[in-house]
Amino acid sequence: MGADNSATDDGIVPAVDDGELIVVSNRQPYTHSYDHGDGERSITVNRPAGGLTAGLDPVMQETDGTWIAWGDGEADADVTGDDGTVRMPPESEAYTLKRLWLTDEEVEGYYYGYSNRVLWPLCHGGTMKTDYVERYWQRYQQVNETFADAVVETAGADSLIWFQDYHFTLAPRWVRDALPDSAFLTHFWHITWPGWDTFRACPQHEQLLEGLLGNDLLGFHVERYCRNFLDCVDEALDDAFIDPEGGRVSYEGHTTVVKAFPMGIDADSIREHAEAADDDFWREFQSSHGIDPSTNVIVGVDRLDYTKGIVERLDALERLLETRPEYRGEVCYVQKANESRSLIPDYQDLQTEVQESIDRINDRFGTDDWQPVIYINEFIPQRELCGLYRYADVMLVSAVRDGMNLVSKEYVAAQVDDDGVLVLSDQAGAHEELGDRALTINPYDTDAFADTIERALTMEMDERAERMVALREQVESHDLYAWMESVFDTIDELRAKDTDDD
Ligand code: GDG
């Protein structure tokens, strides 16, 4: 499968008739913005850059589905009809994008509030960071209702509705109650699901579980999150019947199948971008960032989020340089981190903390001709990112909690020379698949983490290649398309069984 190929080339589409597939996500696949070039204002369309959105786009085109999402682009309304819909992509108009308009108050309460100041920290085990403000919960319910109404308006009796992520915990129950049983509801939860002892702290825990149990199929990245979810249902809902072996919950006359689908990446596309980034690219990259060609490059790529363990990673690098002076001047750490959710105080604090850690390390160890940490805090194009992955000798993924972590898989897929080493936290979902051949760290164990960085830097070429070949095989054979196929096959099987049972 090449970079220009897609799921549909391989027949990876669910068994639905045209118009029956409905995807619901917070972020939309296309946004419209204003371009002020040449003194004239025009409208440009921004396309999906990669990941699941790019992978699903051809599936939507093939099935002429409807994608329902928050219309957050500045020029979105200018190109959208009164009913909130616009046909996408612009050149072929093959499916419908239905944009929902949210007020500033709704965005504050639903997105910045309940989604990212309650559910995000709660699901990552950070109960101390949760902020149970009543208006967040009110607006989260309100927006879930808006999305549920839009789904019900759009859906037919046989629709397949696919919710994405923690922004839509409540909508599935309302949609389930409004549509006939023949409609199928599925949900993929992209982040971790915590144990009951954490989840029970949430005052709305029952409503959240009841909402999600409106789905026919609920997917998580790994088995552990499925078990945690089933435990929470078991503890919280007296009337739920749970079959832990079969991964099924029956509640109020409806059955939900709970299953692990470890998400993959578009490995071919990453590899092709990495191959295109040749030695000239790397020389140019090194020179523009002041990296001496003789230094070993270590890389970290993250959204600036407290779950990613960026400060813990910088502590380990500092420990390495402090305790092993022979690495001073010999290694350079490139931290690629773009700002995210900046209106939330915890994220502002993190940005400050990361900047302070970097400044401290650079002040402490840097010299006139060597800067230990290079900080890139703007979004970089895919080709440049893949080139950076390819040429970095070591990648550090030190999440303190992470649903999957696609960056670790992207680094592996970009290792076309099989000479990089992946250092991976055992707190990332990706560790289940990659942990055997990566070097495992506990992000909080600074000394051992520093030792592991040294081990990665000094690993012989044979061992690097042996590990990376196995990692690449894993990532390539369990790519985004294999993931979509597995989700669609499960849906098709469950729907076929439901029809037989009728
Ligand atoms: C959530 C879960 C789960 C980042 N900077 C640039 C850039 N990126 C891309 C990476 C990667 C993506 O962003 C980040 O994905 P992750 O999986 O690492 O992390 P989250 O954003 O937290 O995602 C996570 C995921 O959902 C999927 O289910 O794995 O656990 O938290 O694809 O490449 N891409 C480009 N330039 C950048 O500067 N081009």
GROMACS .gro file of C-alpha atoms in nm, residues 26 70 104-122 129-141 143 166-167 204 306 341 343-347:
model
   45
   26ASN     CA    1  -1.496   1.693   1.799
   70TRP     CA    2  -1.772   2.120   1.559
  104ASP     CA    3  -1.812   3.059   2.320
  105GLU     CA    4  -1.983   2.950   2.642
  106GLU     CA    5  -2.033   2.599   2.506
  107VAL     CA    6  -1.671   2.575   2.393
  108GLU     CA    7  -1.554   2.693   2.734
  109GLY     CA    8  -1.775   2.448   2.924
  110TYR     CA    9  -1.781   2.142   2.697
  111TYR     CA   10  -1.433   2.150   2.542
  112TYR     CA   11  -1.200   2.338   2.777
  113GLY     CA   12  -1.412   2.251   3.079
  114TYR     CA   13  -1.564   1.906   3.114
  115SER     CA   14  -1.370   1.734   2.833
  116ASN     CA   15  -1.026   1.867   2.916
  117ARG     CA   16  -1.044   1.966   3.282
  118VAL     CA   17  -1.246   1.667   3.401
  119LEU     CA   18  -1.245   1.369   3.166
  120TRP     CA   19  -0.890   1.408   3.033
  121PRO     CA   20  -0.718   1.423   3.374
  122LEU     CA   21  -0.961   1.170   3.528
  129LYS     CA   22  -0.614   1.800   3.832
  130THR     CA   23  -0.989   1.755   3.784
  131ASP     CA   24  -1.211   2.059   3.823
  132TYR     CA   25  -1.580   1.977   3.877
  133VAL     CA   26  -1.741   2.307   3.789
  134GLU     CA   27  -2.118   2.268   3.753
  135ARG     CA   28  -2.140   2.479   3.436
  136TYR     CA   29  -1.882   2.253   3.263
  137TRP     CA   30  -2.107   1.956   3.321
  138GLN     CA   31  -2.421   2.148   3.212
  139ARG     CA   32  -2.256   2.255   2.887
  140TYR     CA   33  -2.106   1.915   2.821
  141GLN     CA   34  -2.458   1.769   2.845
  143VAL     CA   35  -2.335   1.991   2.352
  166TYR     CA   36  -1.420   1.130   2.526
  167HIS     CA   37  -1.606   1.439   2.403
  204GLN     CA   38  -2.111   1.194   3.722
  306TYR     CA   39   0.128   1.687   3.115
  341ARG     CA   40  -0.520   2.363   2.515
  343LEU     CA   41  -0.641   2.841   2.776
  344ILE     CA   42  -0.620   2.586   3.059
  345PRO     CA   43  -0.396   2.692   3.352
  346ASP     CA   44  -0.237   2.344   3.392
  347TYR     CA   45  -0.123   2.364   3.030
   0.00000   0.00000   0.00000
